[in-house]
PDB file of C-alpha atoms and ligand atoms in Angstrom:
ATOM      1  CA  MET A 123      -3.196 -31.914 -27.469  1.00 57.00           C
ATOM      2  CA  GLU A 124      -3.335 -28.693 -26.029  1.00 73.00           C
ATOM      3  CA  ASN A 125      -2.943 -25.402 -27.566  1.00 91.00           C
ATOM      4  CA  LEU A 126      -2.972 -22.018 -26.219  1.00 93.00           C
ATOM      5  CA  GLN A 127      -2.838 -18.592 -28.112  1.00 96.00           C
ATOM      6  CA  THR A 128      -3.273 -14.698 -26.817  1.00 98.00           C
ATOM      7  CA  THR A 129      -4.969 -12.741 -29.272  1.00 98.00           C
ATOM      8  CA  TYR A 130      -5.066  -8.404 -28.572  1.00 98.00           C
ATOM      9  CA  ASN A 131      -7.432  -7.572 -31.455  1.00 98.00           C
ATOM     10  CA  ASN A 132     -11.028  -9.292 -33.454  1.00 98.00           C
ATOM     11  CA  ASP A 133      -8.682  -9.671 -36.252  1.00 98.00           C
ATOM     12  CA  GLU A 134      -6.134 -11.685 -34.433  1.00 98.00           C
ATOM     13  CA  THR A 135      -9.562 -13.842 -33.343  1.00 98.00           C
ATOM     14  CA  LYS A 136     -10.595 -14.631 -36.427  1.00 98.00           C
ATOM     15  CA  ASP A 137      -7.506 -15.241 -37.599  1.00 97.00           C
ATOM     16  CA  PHE A 138      -6.533 -17.872 -35.398  1.00 97.00           C
ATOM     17  CA  GLY A 139     -10.121 -18.942 -36.110  1.00 98.00           C
ATOM     18  CA  ARG A 140      -9.434 -19.200 -39.834  1.00 97.00           C
ATOM     19  CA  LYS A 141      -6.349 -21.252 -39.507  1.00 97.00           C
ATOM     20  CA  LEU A 142      -8.227 -23.350 -36.678  1.00 97.00           C
ATOM     21  CA  ALA A 143     -10.481 -24.224 -39.817  1.00 97.00           C
ATOM     22  CA  LYS A 144      -7.828 -25.896 -41.927  1.00 96.00           C
ATOM     23  CA  THR A 145      -7.077 -28.593 -39.360  1.00 96.00           C
ATOM     24  CA  LEU A 146     -10.913 -29.534 -38.472  1.00 97.00           C
ATOM     25  CA  HIS A 147     -12.535 -32.746 -40.284  1.00 97.00           C
ATOM     26  CA  PRO A 148     -16.190 -33.368 -39.983  1.00 97.00           C
ATOM     27  CA  SER A 149     -18.643 -35.620 -37.679  1.00 94.00           C
ATOM     28  CA  ILE A 150     -17.150 -32.808 -34.447  1.00 93.00           C
ATOM     29  CA  ALA A 151     -18.145 -30.708 -32.332  1.00 97.00           C
ATOM     30  CA  LEU A 152     -16.087 -27.543 -31.687  1.00 98.00           C
ATOM     31  CA  CYS A 153     -17.596 -26.340 -28.613  1.00 98.00           C
ATOM     32  CA  LEU A 154     -16.844 -23.050 -27.246  1.00 98.00           C
ATOM     33  CA  SER A 155     -17.380 -21.665 -24.074  1.00 98.00           C
ATOM     34  CA  GLY A 156     -15.790 -18.116 -22.435  1.00 98.00           C
ATOM     35  CA  ASP A 157     -18.313 -15.455 -20.543  1.00 98.00           C
ATOM     36  CA  LEU A 158     -20.438 -12.936 -22.966  1.00 96.00           C
ATOM     37  CA  GLY A 159     -17.755 -11.243 -25.400  1.00 97.00           C
ATOM     38  CA  ALA A 160     -15.065 -12.800 -24.732  1.00 98.00           C
ATOM     39  CA  GLY A 161     -15.128 -13.704 -28.538  1.00 98.00           C
ATOM     40  CA  LYS A 162     -16.772 -17.119 -29.178  1.00 98.00           C
ATOM     41  CA  THR A 163     -18.263 -15.779 -32.291  1.00 98.00           C
ATOM     42  CA  THR A 164     -15.484 -13.460 -33.425  1.00 98.00           C
ATOM     43  CA  LEU A 165     -13.843 -17.000 -33.636  1.00 98.00           C
ATOM     44  CA  SER A 166     -16.183 -18.894 -35.392  1.00 98.00           C
ATOM     45  CA  GLN A 167     -16.449 -16.374 -38.070  1.00 98.00           C
ATOM     46  CA  GLY A 168     -12.742 -16.489 -38.923  1.00 98.00           C
ATOM     47  CA  ILE A 169     -13.621 -20.166 -38.390  1.00 98.00           C
ATOM     48  CA  LEU A 170     -16.417 -20.019 -40.898  1.00 98.00           C
ATOM     49  CA  GLU A 171     -14.634 -18.115 -43.518  1.00 98.00           C
ATOM     50  CA  GLY A 172     -11.540 -20.320 -43.204  1.00 98.00           C
ATOM     51  CA  LEU A 173     -13.859 -22.844 -44.301  1.00 98.00           C
ATOM     52  CA  GLY A 174     -14.770 -21.172 -46.908  1.00 98.00           C
ATOM     53  CA  ALA A 175     -18.552 -20.062 -45.817  1.00 98.00           C
ATOM     54  CA  LEU A 176     -21.020 -17.575 -47.663  1.00 98.00           C
ATOM     55  CA  PRO A 177     -21.284 -15.116 -45.240  1.00 98.00           C
ATOM     56  CA  PRO A 178     -22.858 -12.948 -43.945  1.00 97.00           C
ATOM     57  CA  TYR A 179     -21.672 -14.746 -40.439  1.00 98.00           C
ATOM     58  CA  THR A 180     -24.399 -13.214 -37.669  1.00 97.00           C
ATOM     59  CA  SER A 181     -23.973 -14.168 -34.849  1.00 95.00           C
ATOM     60  CA  PRO A 182     -26.853 -18.009 -34.102  1.00 95.00           C
ATOM     61  CA  THR A 183     -28.114 -16.412 -30.784  1.00 91.00           C
ATOM     62  CA  PHE A 184     -31.369 -15.403 -31.860  1.00 91.00           C
ATOM     63  CA  VAL A 185     -32.071 -18.092 -34.713  1.00 94.00           C
ATOM     64  CA  ILE A 186     -29.821 -20.932 -32.621  1.00 96.00           C
ATOM     65  CA  MET A 187     -29.160 -22.917 -35.251  1.00 98.00           C
ATOM     66  CA  LYS A 188     -27.576 -21.740 -38.675  1.00 98.00           C
ATOM     67  CA  GLU A 189     -26.754 -23.944 -41.387  1.00 98.00           C
ATOM     68  CA  TYR A 190     -23.783 -22.874 -44.182  1.00 98.00           C
ATOM     69  CA  VAL A 191     -23.892 -25.622 -47.171  1.00 98.00           C
ATOM     70  CA  LEU A 192     -20.348 -24.677 -48.576  1.00 98.00           C
ATOM     71  CA  ARG A 193     -19.786 -24.885 -52.244  1.00 97.00           C
ATOM     72  CA  GLU A 194     -16.641 -27.140 -52.053  1.00 96.00           C
ATOM     73  CA  ALA A 195     -16.211 -29.514 -50.055  1.00 98.00           C
ATOM     74  CA  THR A 196     -13.139 -28.813 -47.422  1.00 98.00           C
ATOM     75  CA  GLU A 197     -10.124 -31.006 -47.850  1.00 97.00           C
ATOM     76  CA  THR A 198     -11.183 -33.178 -44.983  1.00 97.00           C
ATOM     77  CA  GLY A 199     -14.539 -33.223 -46.536  1.00 98.00           C
ATOM     78  CA  ILE A 200     -17.115 -30.850 -44.344  1.00 98.00           C
ATOM     79  CA  LYS A 201     -19.982 -30.031 -46.236  1.00 98.00           C
ATOM     80  CA  ARG A 202     -21.942 -28.249 -43.703  1.00 98.00           C
ATOM     81  CA  ILE A 203     -21.378 -25.986 -40.841  1.00 98.00           C
ATOM     82  CA  TYR A 204     -24.280 -26.222 -37.904  1.00 98.00           C
ATOM     83  CA  HIS A 205     -23.302 -23.180 -35.861  1.00 98.00           C
ATOM     84  CA  VAL A 206     -25.321 -23.222 -32.877  1.00 98.00           C
ATOM     85  CA  ASP A 207     -25.716 -20.636 -29.960  1.00 98.00           C
ATOM     86  CA  ALA A 208     -27.579 -22.847 -26.438  1.00 97.00           C
ATOM     87  CA  TYR A 209     -27.259 -19.344 -25.075  1.00 96.00           C
ATOM     88  CA  ARG A 210     -31.632 -19.689 -24.422  1.00 93.00           C
ATOM     89  CA  ILE A 211     -31.933 -22.751 -25.336  1.00 93.00           C
ATOM     90  CA  GLU A 212     -32.292 -26.728 -23.108  1.00 93.00           C
ATOM     91  CA  SER A 213     -31.095 -29.231 -23.959  1.00 95.00           C
ATOM     92  CA  LYS A 214     -34.420 -31.008 -25.026  1.00 94.00           C
ATOM     93  CA  ASP A 215     -35.180 -28.040 -27.363  1.00 95.00           C
ATOM     94  CA  ILE A 216     -32.455 -28.001 -28.611  1.00 96.00           C
ATOM     95  CA  GLU A 217     -32.788 -32.255 -29.195  1.00 95.00           C
ATOM     96  CA  HIS A 218     -35.406 -31.950 -30.751  1.00 95.00           C
ATOM     97  CA  LEU A 219     -34.366 -29.352 -33.420  1.00 96.00           C
ATOM     98  CA  GLY A 220     -31.908 -32.111 -34.231  1.00 97.00           C
ATOM     99  CA  PHE A 221     -28.869 -31.457 -32.153  1.00 97.00           C
ATOM    100  CA  GLU A 222     -27.568 -35.079 -32.304  1.00 95.00           C
ATOM    101  CA  GLU A 223     -28.115 -35.392 -35.977  1.00 96.00           C
ATOM    102  CA  TRP A 224     -26.261 -32.573 -36.817  1.00 97.00           C
ATOM    103  CA  CYS A 225     -23.241 -33.666 -34.176  1.00 96.00           C
ATOM    104  CA  SER A 226     -23.283 -37.079 -36.227  1.00 95.00           C
ATOM    105  CA  ASP A 227     -23.416 -35.777 -40.150  1.00 97.00           C
ATOM    106  CA  PRO A 228     -20.494 -37.828 -41.814  1.00 97.00           C
ATOM    107  CA  SER A 229     -19.886 -34.145 -43.751  1.00 98.00           C
ATOM    108  CA  GLY A 230     -21.050 -31.374 -41.229  1.00 98.00           C
ATOM    109  CA  LEU A 231     -19.519 -29.902 -38.418  1.00 98.00           C
ATOM    110  CA  VAL A 232     -20.531 -28.521 -35.612  1.00 98.00           C
ATOM    111  CA  ILE A 233     -19.687 -25.007 -33.532  1.00 98.00           C
ATOM    112  CA  LEU A 234     -21.380 -24.586 -30.323  1.00 98.00           C
ATOM    113  CA  GLU A 235     -21.394 -21.748 -28.112  1.00 98.00           C
ATOM    114  CA  TRP A 236     -22.656 -22.061 -24.691  1.00 98.00           C
ATOM    115  CA  PRO A 237     -21.936 -26.108 -24.509  1.00 98.00           C
ATOM    116  CA  GLU A 238     -22.100 -25.864 -21.522  1.00 97.00           C
ATOM    117  CA  ARG A 239     -26.146 -25.229 -20.838  1.00 96.00           C
ATOM    118  CA  ILE A 240     -26.653 -28.740 -22.941  1.00 97.00           C
ATOM    119  CA  ALA A 241     -23.493 -30.351 -21.236  1.00 96.00           C
ATOM    120  CA  GLU A 242     -25.485 -33.647 -21.213  1.00 95.00           C
ATOM    121  CA  LEU A 243     -25.617 -33.332 -25.154  1.00 97.00           C
ATOM    122  CA  LEU A 244     -22.640 -32.773 -25.858  1.00 96.00           C
ATOM    123  CA  PRO A 245     -20.698 -35.978 -28.414  1.00 95.00           C
ATOM    124  CA  GLN A 246     -17.516 -37.638 -27.393  1.00 93.00           C
ATOM    125  CA  LYS A 247     -15.850 -36.692 -30.696  1.00 92.00           C
ATOM    126  CA  ARG A 248     -15.538 -32.776 -29.976  1.00 95.00           C
ATOM    127  CA  ILE A 249     -12.363 -30.302 -29.925  1.00 97.00           C
ATOM    128  CA  ASP A 250     -13.112 -28.174 -26.691  1.00 97.00           C
ATOM    129  CA  ILE A 251     -12.096 -24.031 -26.912  1.00 98.00           C
ATOM    130  CA  THR A 252     -12.584 -21.425 -23.965  1.00 98.00           C
ATOM    131  CA  LEU A 253     -11.864 -18.025 -24.438  1.00 98.00           C
ATOM    132  CA  THR A 254     -11.276 -15.573 -21.593  1.00 98.00           C
ATOM    133  CA  GLN A 255     -10.858 -11.835 -20.896  1.00 98.00           C
ATOM    134  CA  LYS A 256      -7.772 -11.114 -20.029  1.00 98.00           C
ATOM    135  CA  GLY A 257      -8.262  -7.447 -20.525  1.00 97.00           C
ATOM    136  CA  GLU A 258     -10.392  -4.972 -23.187  1.00 97.00           C
ATOM    137  CA  MET A 259      -8.729  -6.040 -25.831  1.00 98.00           C
ATOM    138  CA  GLU A 260      -7.222  -9.394 -25.182  1.00 98.00           C
ATOM    139  CA  ARG A 261      -8.143 -12.697 -25.350  1.00 98.00           C
ATOM    140  CA  GLU A 262      -6.906 -16.134 -24.051  1.00 98.00           C
ATOM    141  CA  ILE A 263      -7.608 -18.995 -26.658  1.00 98.00           C
ATOM    142  CA  VAL A 264      -7.281 -22.645 -25.572  1.00 98.00           C
ATOM    143  CA  VAL A 265      -7.770 -25.514 -27.160  1.00 97.00           C
ATOM    144  CA  THR A 266      -7.961 -29.327 -26.045  1.00 96.00           C
ATOM    145  CA  LYS A 267      -8.688 -31.555 -28.729  1.00 89.00           C
ATOM    146  CA  LYS A 268     -10.572 -35.164 -27.235  1.00 76.00           C
TER     147      LYS A 268
HETATM  148  N1  ATP B  47      -8.883 -10.371 -28.830  1.00 57.39           N
HETATM  149  C1  ATP B  47     -10.252  -9.795 -29.601  1.00 57.39           C
HETATM  150  N2  ATP B  47     -11.188 -11.597 -30.087  1.00 57.39           N
HETATM  151  C2  ATP B  47     -12.337 -11.025 -29.919  1.00 57.39           C
HETATM  152  N3  ATP B  47     -13.469 -10.529 -29.955  1.00 57.39           N
HETATM  153  C3  ATP B  47     -12.261  -9.059 -29.589  1.00 57.39           C
HETATM  154  C4  ATP B  47     -11.263  -9.223 -29.053  1.00 57.39           C
HETATM  155  N4  ATP B  47     -10.698  -7.519 -28.709  1.00 57.39           N
HETATM  156  C5  ATP B  47     -12.438  -7.315 -28.078  1.00 57.39           C
HETATM  157  N5  ATP B  47     -13.110  -8.170 -28.867  1.00 57.39           N
HETATM  158  C6  ATP B  47     -14.136  -7.579 -28.947  1.00 57.39           C
HETATM  159  O1  ATP B  47     -14.924  -8.623 -27.810  1.00 57.39           O
HETATM  160  C7  ATP B  47     -16.164  -8.499 -28.331  1.00 57.39           C
HETATM  161  C8  ATP B  47     -16.643 -10.547 -28.388  1.00 57.39           C
HETATM  162  O2  ATP B  47     -17.808 -10.309 -29.195  1.00 57.39           O
HETATM  163  P1  ATP B  47     -18.102 -11.889 -29.149  1.00 57.39           P
HETATM  164  O3  ATP B  47     -19.854 -11.402 -29.992  1.00 57.39           O
HETATM  165  O4  ATP B  47     -17.685 -12.437 -30.227  1.00 57.39           O
HETATM  166  O5  ATP B  47     -18.283 -13.102 -27.438  1.00 57.39           O
HETATM  167  P2  ATP B  47     -19.178 -14.023 -27.663  1.00 57.39           P
HETATM  168  O6  ATP B  47     -18.210 -14.748 -27.166  1.00 57.39           O
HETATM  169  O7  ATP B  47     -20.098 -14.685 -28.938  1.00 57.39           O
HETATM  170  O8  ATP B  47     -20.671 -13.836 -26.821  1.00 57.39           O
HETATM  171  P3  ATP B  47     -22.076 -14.356 -26.841  1.00 57.39           P
HETATM  172  O9  ATP B  47     -21.516 -14.501 -25.759  1.00 57.39           O
HETATM  173  O10 ATP B  47     -22.458 -12.665 -26.053  1.00 57.39           O
HETATM  174  O11 ATP B  47     -22.733 -15.077 -27.457  1.00 57.39           O
HETATM  175  C9  ATP B  47     -16.725  -7.908 -29.416  1.00 57.39           C
HETATM  176  O12 ATP B  47     -17.049  -6.607 -29.190  1.00 57.39           O
HETATM  177  C10 ATP B  47     -15.371  -7.769 -29.932  1.00 57.39           C
HETATM  178  O13 ATP B  47     -15.030  -6.818 -30.556  1.00 57.39           O
HETATM  179 MG1   MG B  48     -22.015 -15.238 -29.607  1.00 57.39          MG
END
């Protein structure tokens, strides 16, 4: 399945994330590709909100992984969210942190920024999302479900 959306400001990107959140199931890695500033974290914030995670939704760029435990599981059974940013890390290091365990958590959802940095570790079960900056405020978002 492929789905394309164009947004013209932050809120529209977050709103797309909120709606996408309702379609998500556990044990899947949501891989967000796109250049610096494309909107990966902004989209993640909308997804986190849509899943009912408690704010603040700070970027995991410096902590590598930020875990959210939901007060109430989603209808599809997601209880934990692992928001990961692989920009500053190598495959072997993120492996040691437990990347494969996060991906196989039966009640977990991984949201991964910079998946291309750890290409060899990406699981089969994933949704690929590519964000492209088309203008100052314009972003194209393509969702591909495998
Ligand atoms: N339509 C839009 N959707 C999302 N962000 C937008 C949009 N228009 C402008 N922006 C701006 O683009 C930037 C997106 O930043 P964000 O941190 O989400 O990007 P990122 O892809 O996570 O970058 P990084 O690779 O540095 O982590 C923000 O400054 C935001 O205000
Ligand atoms: Mg980011």
